């Protein structure tokens, strides 16, 4: 017995020592990052080519037979001043190596690459175990599931750790979902610190993530250092790093491109010389960047210049920022807390009380679910609750599918409404942002099951103030449960910002006084625990008429007590109104900008000016304005009034036609653009259609018939449709044959309709030759028809060459030609 | 076959050139643009594919690829890719729903159709540009220099190669085909070749003085990268 205890004691002691040792090792790199600024190295790809990597060879496989050449590169960077040397393993993952039939070499390559760095640097630099993207985004963007990608990265990061890397450096990721898979693998299958760097173009990653959202998600997933590399030059990465600095307190890293040399006007231009690049060191240092290196196109000379600049720098004190609670989708961050606007969580995707949603889940009808999502966002939801709990259906499968579908189409963050840990985990794996888990409660089982998942997948939790005893009546008892939830969350490694408490509202119909206990509980939780509060609002009015009255009044009370978000029905327009009003009155909207916008007093100019002013004078001038602006809505009411003092023909001749001509002239002068011309035309069409009823048929002039169409073989008809619309606006009878029209159809229709003109359209050089065929056929039959041609590639020269009677460079020109041709043929007839 | 599928990331200012709007849009135009931007996000299902080939040999006025029946034919393509060792063929499309929607709009709402058409053109251009950025980054990481994209129909590379292009790259997998006149279907689609140059190259185009280039987007003609070199009178 004694002997056994001694053995266990020894084992425990040994394990403890191992942990301490590990912490010591881990902290060596992290401590260095905390205390100083480390200089990374530069590009590997171009250096390998310089060392003789033949075209078409895989850089990692080539390393196996040319280890000394790879070591030469490491040496060059070390000598230039790099304190971090990266392994040559950017593409050493199973998927990249598949292209070279080398999937079995992942371990060997990663271990060898790490060993080569170690042989060069000894203890003089840290070894960054480099992990690059696989070239595949997680489904539904790519064909591999998120878990498959995690497995692929796992294989690589484990090998890098085995080889002796000091930290895992995930770099050049252009999709947050894939970066999240790599980060998950590195955090869960190694004990190394992890740096995670994304690549940006025009301020966002390829799949639309801005740095302010990336920082929220990567931090939640446990990244130790975050930043940006590759992308562009140092100058362009500065605003990216500023955005990171304003959204995280984590150490930052930056590795800009030196820029590949390019030929400009025949001369080789280097975008970032070593000197130019090093000039940015000061700016990066003052943003709190702790790891500075360089990417594509850089050389040891760049690093040397940067090392010199770094020596001159004094390290500034970077003040920590206190951030609110933040939730995120892949592309959008929503903040909750003091000083933030209250947020509305749309509750409508829930099959429990809605048969249409239940049926959609049964039938796998994701269109209905998506439409429900769109509708709620349009009505003002800032987040969407997703509940897929349908008896008899696989909740995990549905939650994963639901997350995939919604996050692909909508940018609001999701609230995963699920208490089944297995199902919830499947949803969390798919979610590429920082989700809110709805929910945990004060029961041990719930906390044990759900909190580790929140930590593992970088989510926040919504804690309900109930436990195995039910919902306490007294606010103080609810506070106790909330405190238990917060403490357990902290023990699980979450922060207070990751916990949002729901003090629970019960149906007022059963005991109205309990509603005020909820309000009191909110005040207590906010004051004593300092966490955010949310409420599932609609329950308060359960079983009562005029639910909106109760919901909104209760919402006002709760917001007054400090509520940060409400789970409610966005279709109730009062909810948004109440939220905007309360936000203003509780000081969350100090300049009233949100309130004014909600009331429609500050709106995008288009909506503002689009609002018709029905008090305008009844005059041709007003008609003219409406037509020029393309305002359809007030047109008929104006015409109704105008008809009381003017003849219909006078309205047409003095009001509409001059306006139409004016807009045509403005278009020709370049003062009005085609969409506006078309909008004016549509307004005219409405006016004509209305006035036609008041004009005797005998007095309307037959202006002429034109047959139009896109020639055979061509499927583009947008231009032809514009010409058709404008001709109709001018009162011509237009017969539209559509697109891909054979020559014979043009000729036969023109004969049948007694048309005067055929209008031909073609967009491609390959199809415009068909115009020639049609003209020849018309001439062969000696038909009294004029033919006009137009379309993107058609030129005036070509029109003349094939013997067309007219060429319109645009729709207005086409109308003018039609007018001219018809006038001349009338003159001929009159002669 | 790798697929490229990312959500559309399209901003209002990106679409104005495609609508021929060179100053601020009118309030009514802006309103319609907002509506169409909302619609395109729902109706476009952008997807791309690519495949990389080694260059087998350069022949006079043509480039032959390894294990690929597509020939990069013509003086312009030969000049454009003369420093390359590999070619990545890429194809992208917004999908058929755009065509159906445009058709339904075309007759009754020409202004709406016009704006939607322009925005769809901007969307496929933006999407292809994103795909280009992604592939170019990989090319640079491997120590090569990406050329500008070059498509069948540019310069003197006949459009008839569109069919061969799609057959080799597997266009059917993204439901991308051509008409008998070699127009891409769905209509908002792009095919292009991206070269892997051994030496730095201008990411622009060599002169297409014999150009019979059928422009993809007449409305954005003056913004076309080929504009300075195109003999079309439209530029």
Short mmCIF file of N, CA and C in Angstrom, two decimals, chain A residues 45-46 49 55-56 90 96 99-100 135-137 140-141 143 171-172 174 201 204 206-208 230 260-266 295-296 330 371 374 378 604-606 609-610 629-631 673-676 678-679 682 712-718 720-722 724-725 736 739 763-767 791-795 797 807, chain B residues 1-7 9 11-12 19-24 26-32 34 38 41-42 50 54 85-86 102-103 106-115 117 130-131 133-134 137-138 140-145 159 179 181-185 187 200-203 212-216 218-219 232-234:
data_model
loop_
_atom_site.label_atom_id
_atom_site.label_comp_id
_atom_site.label_asym_id
_atom_site.label_seq_id
_atom_site.Cartn_x
_atom_site.Cartn_y
_atom_site.Cartn_z
N UNK A 45 9.84 31.39 -50.57
CA UNK A 45 9.63 30.95 -51.95
C UNK A 45 10.67 31.49 -52.91
N UNK A 46 10.84 32.84 -52.93
CA UNK A 46 11.78 33.42 -53.88
C UNK A 46 13.21 33.04 -53.54
N UNK A 49 13.93 29.62 -54.92
CA UNK A 49 14.16 29.67 -56.37
C UNK A 49 15.61 30.13 -56.62
N UNK A 55 11.68 24.69 -61.50
CA UNK A 55 10.26 24.98 -61.76
C UNK A 55 9.44 23.71 -61.61
N UNK A 56 8.31 23.85 -61.01
CA UNK A 56 7.40 22.70 -60.91
C UNK A 56 7.69 21.80 -59.72
N UNK A 90 5.38 25.62 -45.35
CA UNK A 90 4.16 26.35 -45.71
C UNK A 90 3.12 25.44 -46.38
N UNK A 96 -2.03 19.77 -49.77
CA UNK A 96 -1.08 20.36 -50.71
C UNK A 96 -0.15 19.28 -51.27
N UNK A 99 -1.07 16.96 -54.34
CA UNK A 99 -0.78 17.36 -55.72
C UNK A 99 0.52 16.72 -56.22
N UNK A 100 1.38 16.31 -55.26
CA UNK A 100 2.67 15.72 -55.64
C UNK A 100 2.75 14.24 -55.23
N UNK A 135 -5.51 25.44 -49.26
CA UNK A 135 -6.05 25.75 -50.59
C UNK A 135 -7.52 25.37 -50.69
N UNK A 136 -8.08 24.93 -49.59
CA UNK A 136 -9.50 24.55 -49.58
C UNK A 136 -10.19 25.20 -48.38
N UNK A 137 -11.31 25.84 -48.66
CA UNK A 137 -12.07 26.43 -47.56
C UNK A 137 -13.03 25.38 -47.01
N UNK A 140 -19.59 25.21 -46.57
CA UNK A 140 -19.99 24.92 -47.95
C UNK A 140 -19.16 25.66 -48.99
N UNK A 141 -18.18 26.46 -48.58
CA UNK A 141 -17.36 27.15 -49.58
C UNK A 141 -16.47 26.17 -50.33
N UNK A 143 -14.96 21.80 -50.54
CA UNK A 143 -15.55 20.45 -50.51
C UNK A 143 -15.18 19.66 -49.26
N UNK A 171 -0.09 31.08 -41.06
CA UNK A 171 0.07 32.32 -41.83
C UNK A 171 -0.58 32.27 -43.20
N UNK A 172 -0.87 33.45 -43.71
CA UNK A 172 -1.43 33.65 -45.06
C UNK A 172 -2.80 33.03 -45.23
N UNK A 174 -6.63 33.13 -45.92
CA UNK A 174 -7.52 34.12 -46.54
C UNK A 174 -8.98 33.84 -46.21
N UNK A 201 -6.94 42.00 -48.52
CA UNK A 201 -6.92 42.86 -49.70
C UNK A 201 -8.04 43.87 -49.53
N UNK A 204 -10.16 43.62 -46.19
CA UNK A 204 -10.84 42.41 -45.72
C UNK A 204 -10.20 41.17 -46.35
N UNK A 206 -10.24 37.44 -48.23
CA UNK A 206 -10.91 37.04 -49.47
C UNK A 206 -12.38 36.71 -49.23
N UNK A 207 -12.68 36.12 -48.07
CA UNK A 207 -14.06 35.74 -47.82
C UNK A 207 -14.79 36.79 -46.96
N UNK A 208 -14.25 38.00 -46.93
CA UNK A 208 -15.03 39.13 -46.42
C UNK A 208 -14.84 39.51 -44.96
N UNK A 230 1.64 38.87 -45.75
CA UNK A 230 1.48 38.78 -47.20
C UNK A 230 0.64 39.96 -47.67
N UNK A 260 6.49 41.78 -55.00
CA UNK A 260 7.30 41.16 -56.04
C UNK A 260 7.71 42.26 -57.01
N UNK A 261 8.91 42.18 -57.50
CA UNK A 261 9.28 43.18 -58.51
C UNK A 261 8.35 43.04 -59.71
N UNK A 262 8.01 44.12 -60.28
CA UNK A 262 7.14 44.08 -61.46
C UNK A 262 7.76 44.92 -62.57
N UNK A 263 7.38 44.58 -63.77
CA UNK A 263 7.81 45.40 -64.89
C UNK A 263 6.79 46.51 -65.06
N UNK A 264 7.23 47.72 -65.02
CA UNK A 264 6.33 48.83 -65.31
C UNK A 264 7.01 49.65 -66.39
N UNK A 265 6.31 49.78 -67.48
CA UNK A 265 6.87 50.46 -68.65
C UNK A 265 8.25 49.89 -69.00
N UNK A 266 8.36 48.59 -68.92
CA UNK A 266 9.59 47.93 -69.33
C UNK A 266 10.70 47.94 -68.29
N UNK A 295 7.27 39.24 -45.84
CA UNK A 295 6.73 38.11 -46.61
C UNK A 295 7.25 38.18 -48.05
N UNK A 296 6.37 37.79 -48.99
CA UNK A 296 6.80 37.61 -50.39
C UNK A 296 7.72 38.72 -50.90
N UNK A 330 -18.84 35.61 -39.54
CA UNK A 330 -17.56 35.66 -40.24
C UNK A 330 -17.22 37.09 -40.67
N UNK A 371 -35.41 32.64 -45.86
CA UNK A 371 -36.32 33.79 -46.03
C UNK A 371 -36.73 34.35 -44.66
N UNK A 374 -33.77 36.37 -43.52
CA UNK A 374 -33.71 37.66 -44.24
C UNK A 374 -34.77 38.62 -43.69
N UNK A 378 -34.17 42.27 -42.06
CA UNK A 378 -34.74 43.48 -42.67
C UNK A 378 -35.57 44.27 -41.66
N UNK A 604 -30.44 57.61 -45.70
CA UNK A 604 -29.65 57.74 -46.91
C UNK A 604 -30.41 58.70 -47.82
N UNK A 605 -29.70 59.55 -48.48
CA UNK A 605 -30.35 60.59 -49.27
C UNK A 605 -31.38 60.01 -50.24
N UNK A 606 -31.05 58.82 -50.79
CA UNK A 606 -31.96 58.29 -51.81
C UNK A 606 -33.37 58.11 -51.26
N UNK A 609 -35.00 61.61 -50.53
CA UNK A 609 -35.48 62.41 -51.65
C UNK A 609 -36.48 61.64 -52.49
N UNK A 610 -36.53 60.34 -52.27
CA UNK A 610 -37.49 59.54 -53.03
C UNK A 610 -38.91 59.76 -52.55
N UNK A 629 -36.72 62.97 -62.85
CA UNK A 629 -36.23 62.20 -61.70
C UNK A 629 -36.66 60.74 -61.76
N UNK A 630 -37.56 60.42 -62.67
CA UNK A 630 -38.05 59.04 -62.77
C UNK A 630 -38.95 58.68 -61.60
N UNK A 631 -39.71 59.65 -61.08
CA UNK A 631 -40.61 59.38 -59.95
C UNK A 631 -41.96 58.89 -60.47
N UNK A 673 -27.18 59.46 -66.62
CA UNK A 673 -26.68 58.15 -67.03
C UNK A 673 -27.83 57.23 -67.42
N UNK A 674 -27.44 56.13 -68.05
CA UNK A 674 -28.46 55.25 -68.63
C UNK A 674 -29.54 54.81 -67.64
N UNK A 675 -29.18 54.38 -66.41
CA UNK A 675 -30.26 53.96 -65.50
C UNK A 675 -31.30 55.06 -65.28
N UNK A 676 -30.82 56.31 -65.16
CA UNK A 676 -31.75 57.41 -64.95
C UNK A 676 -32.63 57.62 -66.18
N UNK A 678 -33.56 55.37 -68.21
CA UNK A 678 -34.57 54.30 -68.23
C UNK A 678 -35.67 54.56 -67.20
N UNK A 679 -35.26 55.07 -66.05
CA UNK A 679 -36.27 55.37 -65.01
C UNK A 679 -37.23 56.46 -65.49
N UNK A 682 -39.60 54.91 -67.89
CA UNK A 682 -40.67 54.13 -67.25
C UNK A 682 -41.76 55.05 -66.70
N UNK A 712 -29.38 35.79 -84.38
CA UNK A 712 -29.17 34.36 -84.11
C UNK A 712 -27.77 34.11 -83.52
N UNK A 713 -27.74 33.27 -82.54
CA UNK A 713 -26.46 32.92 -81.91
C UNK A 713 -26.10 33.80 -80.73
N UNK A 714 -26.79 34.92 -80.62
CA UNK A 714 -26.46 35.84 -79.53
C UNK A 714 -27.53 35.80 -78.45
N UNK A 715 -27.08 35.71 -77.21
CA UNK A 715 -28.05 35.58 -76.12
C UNK A 715 -28.11 36.82 -75.24
N UNK A 716 -27.50 37.91 -75.71
CA UNK A 716 -27.52 39.14 -74.91
C UNK A 716 -28.66 40.02 -75.36
N UNK A 717 -29.52 40.41 -74.47
CA UNK A 717 -30.65 41.21 -74.93
C UNK A 717 -30.91 42.46 -74.10
N UNK A 718 -30.00 42.77 -73.20
CA UNK A 718 -30.26 43.92 -72.33
C UNK A 718 -30.30 45.22 -73.13
N UNK A 720 -30.92 45.56 -76.35
CA UNK A 720 -32.11 45.55 -77.21
C UNK A 720 -33.35 45.93 -76.40
N UNK A 721 -33.44 45.42 -75.18
CA UNK A 721 -34.59 45.76 -74.33
C UNK A 721 -34.65 47.25 -74.02
N UNK A 722 -33.49 47.86 -73.89
CA UNK A 722 -33.45 49.31 -73.59
C UNK A 722 -33.97 50.09 -74.79
N UNK A 724 -35.91 49.00 -77.09
CA UNK A 724 -37.35 48.75 -77.20
C UNK A 724 -38.13 49.66 -76.25
N UNK A 725 -37.66 49.72 -75.00
CA UNK A 725 -38.38 50.53 -74.00
C UNK A 725 -38.42 52.00 -74.41
N UNK A 736 -41.17 42.86 -80.34
CA UNK A 736 -39.89 42.36 -79.83
C UNK A 736 -39.80 40.85 -80.06
N UNK A 739 -34.27 37.14 -78.21
CA UNK A 739 -32.87 36.95 -78.57
C UNK A 739 -32.71 35.66 -79.37
N UNK A 763 -23.98 41.50 -79.63
CA UNK A 763 -22.96 41.94 -78.67
C UNK A 763 -21.57 41.39 -79.00
N UNK A 764 -21.55 40.35 -79.81
CA UNK A 764 -20.27 39.69 -80.02
C UNK A 764 -19.84 39.77 -81.48
N UNK A 765 -18.52 39.78 -81.69
CA UNK A 765 -18.02 39.81 -83.07
C UNK A 765 -18.43 38.54 -83.80
N UNK A 766 -18.55 37.47 -83.04
CA UNK A 766 -18.90 36.20 -83.68
C UNK A 766 -20.36 36.18 -84.15
N UNK A 767 -21.18 37.02 -83.56
CA UNK A 767 -22.60 36.96 -83.94
C UNK A 767 -23.03 38.14 -84.80
N UNK A 791 -25.24 47.60 -80.89
CA UNK A 791 -24.72 46.56 -79.99
C UNK A 791 -23.27 46.84 -79.69
N UNK A 792 -22.76 46.23 -78.63
CA UNK A 792 -21.44 46.59 -78.10
C UNK A 792 -20.33 46.64 -79.14
N UNK A 793 -20.24 45.63 -79.99
CA UNK A 793 -19.08 45.56 -80.89
C UNK A 793 -19.36 46.21 -82.25
N UNK A 794 -20.62 46.54 -82.49
CA UNK A 794 -20.99 47.08 -83.80
C UNK A 794 -20.52 48.54 -83.89
N UNK A 795 -19.89 48.86 -85.00
CA UNK A 795 -19.42 50.23 -85.20
C UNK A 795 -20.14 50.85 -86.40
N UNK A 797 -18.74 52.09 -88.96
CA UNK A 797 -18.09 51.58 -90.17
C UNK A 797 -18.67 50.24 -90.57
N UNK A 807 -27.19 53.45 -87.76
CA UNK A 807 -26.44 52.84 -86.66
C UNK A 807 -26.67 53.68 -85.41
N UNK B 1 -10.71 18.24 -58.59
CA UNK B 1 -10.89 19.60 -59.15
C UNK B 1 -11.21 20.59 -58.03
N UNK B 2 -10.31 21.53 -57.77
CA UNK B 2 -10.60 22.48 -56.70
C UNK B 2 -11.72 23.45 -57.08
N UNK B 3 -12.58 23.69 -56.12
CA UNK B 3 -13.67 24.64 -56.32
C UNK B 3 -13.37 25.92 -55.57
N UNK B 4 -13.77 27.01 -56.11
CA UNK B 4 -13.61 28.29 -55.44
C UNK B 4 -15.00 28.85 -55.19
N UNK B 5 -15.35 28.99 -53.93
CA UNK B 5 -16.69 29.43 -53.60
C UNK B 5 -16.57 30.39 -52.43
N UNK B 6 -16.79 31.63 -52.64
CA UNK B 6 -16.77 32.57 -51.52
C UNK B 6 -18.00 33.47 -51.64
N UNK B 7 -18.44 34.03 -50.54
CA UNK B 7 -19.61 34.91 -50.63
C UNK B 7 -19.26 36.16 -51.44
N UNK B 9 -18.65 39.79 -52.30
CA UNK B 9 -18.29 40.95 -51.48
C UNK B 9 -18.25 42.12 -52.43
N UNK B 11 -19.33 46.16 -53.34
CA UNK B 11 -19.69 47.46 -52.76
C UNK B 11 -20.31 48.35 -53.82
N UNK B 12 -21.05 49.35 -53.35
CA UNK B 12 -21.78 50.22 -54.28
C UNK B 12 -20.82 50.90 -55.26
N UNK B 19 -22.41 50.60 -64.64
CA UNK B 19 -23.70 51.21 -65.00
C UNK B 19 -23.45 52.49 -65.80
N UNK B 20 -22.20 52.76 -66.09
CA UNK B 20 -21.88 53.96 -66.85
C UNK B 20 -22.03 55.22 -66.03
N UNK B 21 -22.13 55.08 -64.73
CA UNK B 21 -22.32 56.26 -63.86
C UNK B 21 -20.95 56.75 -63.40
N UNK B 22 -20.60 57.94 -63.83
CA UNK B 22 -19.25 58.42 -63.53
C UNK B 22 -19.22 59.48 -62.43
N UNK B 23 -20.38 60.04 -62.11
CA UNK B 23 -20.41 60.95 -60.96
C UNK B 23 -21.35 60.32 -59.92
N UNK B 24 -21.88 61.12 -59.02
CA UNK B 24 -22.79 60.54 -58.02
C UNK B 24 -24.09 60.09 -58.70
N UNK B 26 -28.07 59.45 -59.21
CA UNK B 26 -29.25 60.20 -58.77
C UNK B 26 -29.92 59.41 -57.64
N UNK B 27 -30.74 60.06 -56.82
CA UNK B 27 -31.40 59.33 -55.72
C UNK B 27 -32.18 58.12 -56.21
N UNK B 28 -32.85 58.29 -57.37
CA UNK B 28 -33.63 57.16 -57.89
C UNK B 28 -32.71 56.02 -58.33
N UNK B 29 -31.60 56.39 -58.95
CA UNK B 29 -30.64 55.35 -59.36
C UNK B 29 -30.10 54.65 -58.13
N UNK B 30 -29.77 55.44 -57.12
CA UNK B 30 -29.19 54.87 -55.91
C UNK B 30 -30.16 53.89 -55.25
N UNK B 31 -31.41 54.25 -55.28
CA UNK B 31 -32.44 53.39 -54.71
C UNK B 31 -32.50 52.05 -55.44
N UNK B 32 -32.47 52.14 -56.77
CA UNK B 32 -32.52 50.92 -57.58
C UNK B 32 -31.26 50.09 -57.39
N UNK B 34 -29.48 49.95 -54.68
CA UNK B 34 -29.61 49.29 -53.37
C UNK B 34 -30.46 48.03 -53.48
N UNK B 38 -29.13 44.05 -53.08
CA UNK B 38 -29.80 43.10 -52.18
C UNK B 38 -30.18 41.83 -52.98
N UNK B 41 -27.27 39.43 -54.02
CA UNK B 41 -26.73 38.60 -52.95
C UNK B 41 -27.59 37.36 -52.75
N UNK B 42 -28.86 37.47 -53.08
CA UNK B 42 -29.74 36.31 -52.93
C UNK B 42 -29.71 35.41 -54.16
N UNK B 50 -10.50 25.79 -61.18
CA UNK B 50 -9.26 26.06 -61.89
C UNK B 50 -8.43 24.79 -62.04
N UNK B 54 1.33 22.47 -67.14
CA UNK B 54 2.68 22.85 -67.55
C UNK B 54 2.60 23.25 -69.03
N UNK B 85 6.00 29.35 -67.48
CA UNK B 85 6.26 27.91 -67.47
C UNK B 85 4.99 27.11 -67.27
N UNK B 86 4.03 27.74 -66.65
CA UNK B 86 2.76 27.05 -66.39
C UNK B 86 1.62 28.02 -66.68
N UNK B 102 -33.03 37.94 -64.90
CA UNK B 102 -32.89 39.01 -65.90
C UNK B 102 -33.96 38.88 -66.97
N UNK B 103 -34.19 37.63 -67.35
CA UNK B 103 -35.21 37.38 -68.37
C UNK B 103 -36.58 37.86 -67.88
N UNK B 106 -36.57 41.66 -67.86
CA UNK B 106 -36.24 42.32 -69.12
C UNK B 106 -37.37 43.08 -69.78
N UNK B 107 -38.52 42.47 -69.89
CA UNK B 107 -39.60 43.06 -70.66
C UNK B 107 -40.35 44.14 -69.89
N UNK B 108 -40.64 43.86 -68.65
CA UNK B 108 -41.52 44.75 -67.90
C UNK B 108 -40.78 45.87 -67.17
N UNK B 109 -39.57 45.57 -66.75
CA UNK B 109 -38.82 46.56 -65.95
C UNK B 109 -37.44 46.79 -66.54
N UNK B 110 -37.38 47.42 -67.70
CA UNK B 110 -36.07 47.54 -68.34
C UNK B 110 -35.04 48.30 -67.50
N UNK B 111 -35.47 49.29 -66.75
CA UNK B 111 -34.50 50.03 -65.93
C UNK B 111 -33.93 49.12 -64.85
N UNK B 112 -34.82 48.37 -64.23
CA UNK B 112 -34.39 47.43 -63.19
C UNK B 112 -33.46 46.37 -63.81
N UNK B 113 -33.85 45.88 -64.98
CA UNK B 113 -33.04 44.87 -65.66
C UNK B 113 -31.66 45.43 -65.99
N UNK B 114 -31.65 46.67 -66.44
CA UNK B 114 -30.39 47.31 -66.83
C UNK B 114 -29.45 47.40 -65.63
N UNK B 115 -29.98 47.87 -64.51
CA UNK B 115 -29.14 48.04 -63.33
C UNK B 115 -28.71 46.67 -62.79
N UNK B 117 -28.38 43.94 -64.46
CA UNK B 117 -27.40 43.39 -65.40
C UNK B 117 -26.01 43.97 -65.13
N UNK B 130 -11.30 38.27 -57.17
CA UNK B 130 -10.97 37.65 -55.88
C UNK B 130 -10.28 36.30 -56.10
N UNK B 131 -10.79 35.58 -57.10
CA UNK B 131 -10.22 34.28 -57.42
C UNK B 131 -8.79 34.48 -57.93
N UNK B 133 -6.80 36.96 -57.18
CA UNK B 133 -5.97 37.33 -56.02
C UNK B 133 -5.51 36.07 -55.28
N UNK B 134 -6.47 35.17 -55.12
CA UNK B 134 -6.21 33.93 -54.38
C UNK B 134 -5.16 33.09 -55.12
N UNK B 137 -1.66 34.77 -55.30
CA UNK B 137 -0.93 34.68 -54.04
C UNK B 137 -0.18 33.35 -53.97
N UNK B 138 -0.84 32.30 -54.42
CA UNK B 138 -0.21 30.97 -54.43
C UNK B 138 0.96 30.95 -55.42
N UNK B 140 2.79 33.46 -56.37
CA UNK B 140 3.90 34.24 -55.81
C UNK B 140 4.62 33.47 -54.71
N UNK B 141 3.82 32.80 -53.89
CA UNK B 141 4.43 32.02 -52.81
C UNK B 141 5.36 30.95 -53.35
N UNK B 142 5.06 30.49 -54.57
CA UNK B 142 5.90 29.43 -55.15
C UNK B 142 7.04 30.03 -55.96
N UNK B 143 7.22 31.34 -55.85
CA UNK B 143 8.37 31.96 -56.48
C UNK B 143 8.17 32.38 -57.92
N UNK B 144 6.94 32.35 -58.41
CA UNK B 144 6.67 32.79 -59.78
C UNK B 144 5.97 34.14 -59.77
N UNK B 145 5.78 34.68 -60.97
CA UNK B 145 5.14 35.98 -61.11
C UNK B 145 3.86 35.80 -61.93
N UNK B 159 -12.43 33.04 -80.16
CA UNK B 159 -13.44 32.69 -79.16
C UNK B 159 -13.84 31.21 -79.25
N UNK B 179 -22.67 28.32 -75.95
CA UNK B 179 -23.66 28.19 -77.02
C UNK B 179 -22.90 27.76 -78.27
N UNK B 181 -22.36 29.42 -80.66
CA UNK B 181 -21.53 30.56 -81.07
C UNK B 181 -20.49 30.90 -80.01
N UNK B 182 -20.24 29.98 -79.12
CA UNK B 182 -19.17 30.09 -78.12
C UNK B 182 -19.39 31.19 -77.08
N UNK B 183 -20.64 31.50 -76.83
CA UNK B 183 -20.92 32.43 -75.74
C UNK B 183 -21.14 31.61 -74.47
N UNK B 184 -20.65 32.12 -73.37
CA UNK B 184 -20.76 31.36 -72.12
C UNK B 184 -22.19 31.36 -71.61
N UNK B 185 -22.60 30.23 -71.09
CA UNK B 185 -23.90 30.10 -70.44
C UNK B 185 -23.69 29.44 -69.10
N UNK B 187 -24.88 33.48 -68.52
CA UNK B 187 -24.32 34.64 -69.21
C UNK B 187 -23.28 35.37 -68.36
N UNK B 200 9.71 38.81 -63.63
CA UNK B 200 8.65 39.79 -63.38
C UNK B 200 7.96 40.22 -64.67
N UNK B 201 6.67 40.39 -64.59
CA UNK B 201 5.90 40.81 -65.76
C UNK B 201 4.95 41.93 -65.34
N UNK B 202 4.56 42.71 -66.32
CA UNK B 202 3.53 43.71 -66.05
C UNK B 202 2.21 42.97 -65.93
N UNK B 203 1.45 43.34 -64.93
CA UNK B 203 0.13 42.69 -64.80
C UNK B 203 -0.86 43.46 -65.66
N UNK B 212 -9.64 42.02 -82.49
CA UNK B 212 -11.05 41.87 -82.87
C UNK B 212 -11.75 41.51 -81.57
N UNK B 213 -11.21 42.03 -80.49
CA UNK B 213 -11.66 41.62 -79.15
C UNK B 213 -13.13 41.94 -78.91
N UNK B 214 -13.91 40.92 -78.69
CA UNK B 214 -15.29 41.21 -78.35
C UNK B 214 -15.37 41.55 -76.87
N UNK B 215 -15.69 42.75 -76.57
CA UNK B 215 -15.67 43.17 -75.18
C UNK B 215 -16.76 42.43 -74.41
N UNK B 216 -16.42 42.08 -73.19
CA UNK B 216 -17.41 41.40 -72.37
C UNK B 216 -18.42 42.41 -71.85
N UNK B 218 -19.57 46.06 -72.60
CA UNK B 218 -19.46 47.30 -73.35
C UNK B 218 -19.69 48.50 -72.44
N UNK B 219 -20.54 48.29 -71.43
CA UNK B 219 -20.89 49.42 -70.56
C UNK B 219 -19.69 49.86 -69.73
N UNK B 232 -10.88 48.49 -80.76
CA UNK B 232 -12.30 48.78 -80.84
C UNK B 232 -12.53 50.28 -80.65
N UNK B 233 -13.41 50.83 -81.43
CA UNK B 233 -13.64 52.27 -81.39
C UNK B 233 -14.38 52.68 -80.10
N UNK B 234 -14.81 51.68 -79.39
CA UNK B 234 -15.65 52.00 -78.23
C UNK B 234 -14.83 52.59 -77.07
#
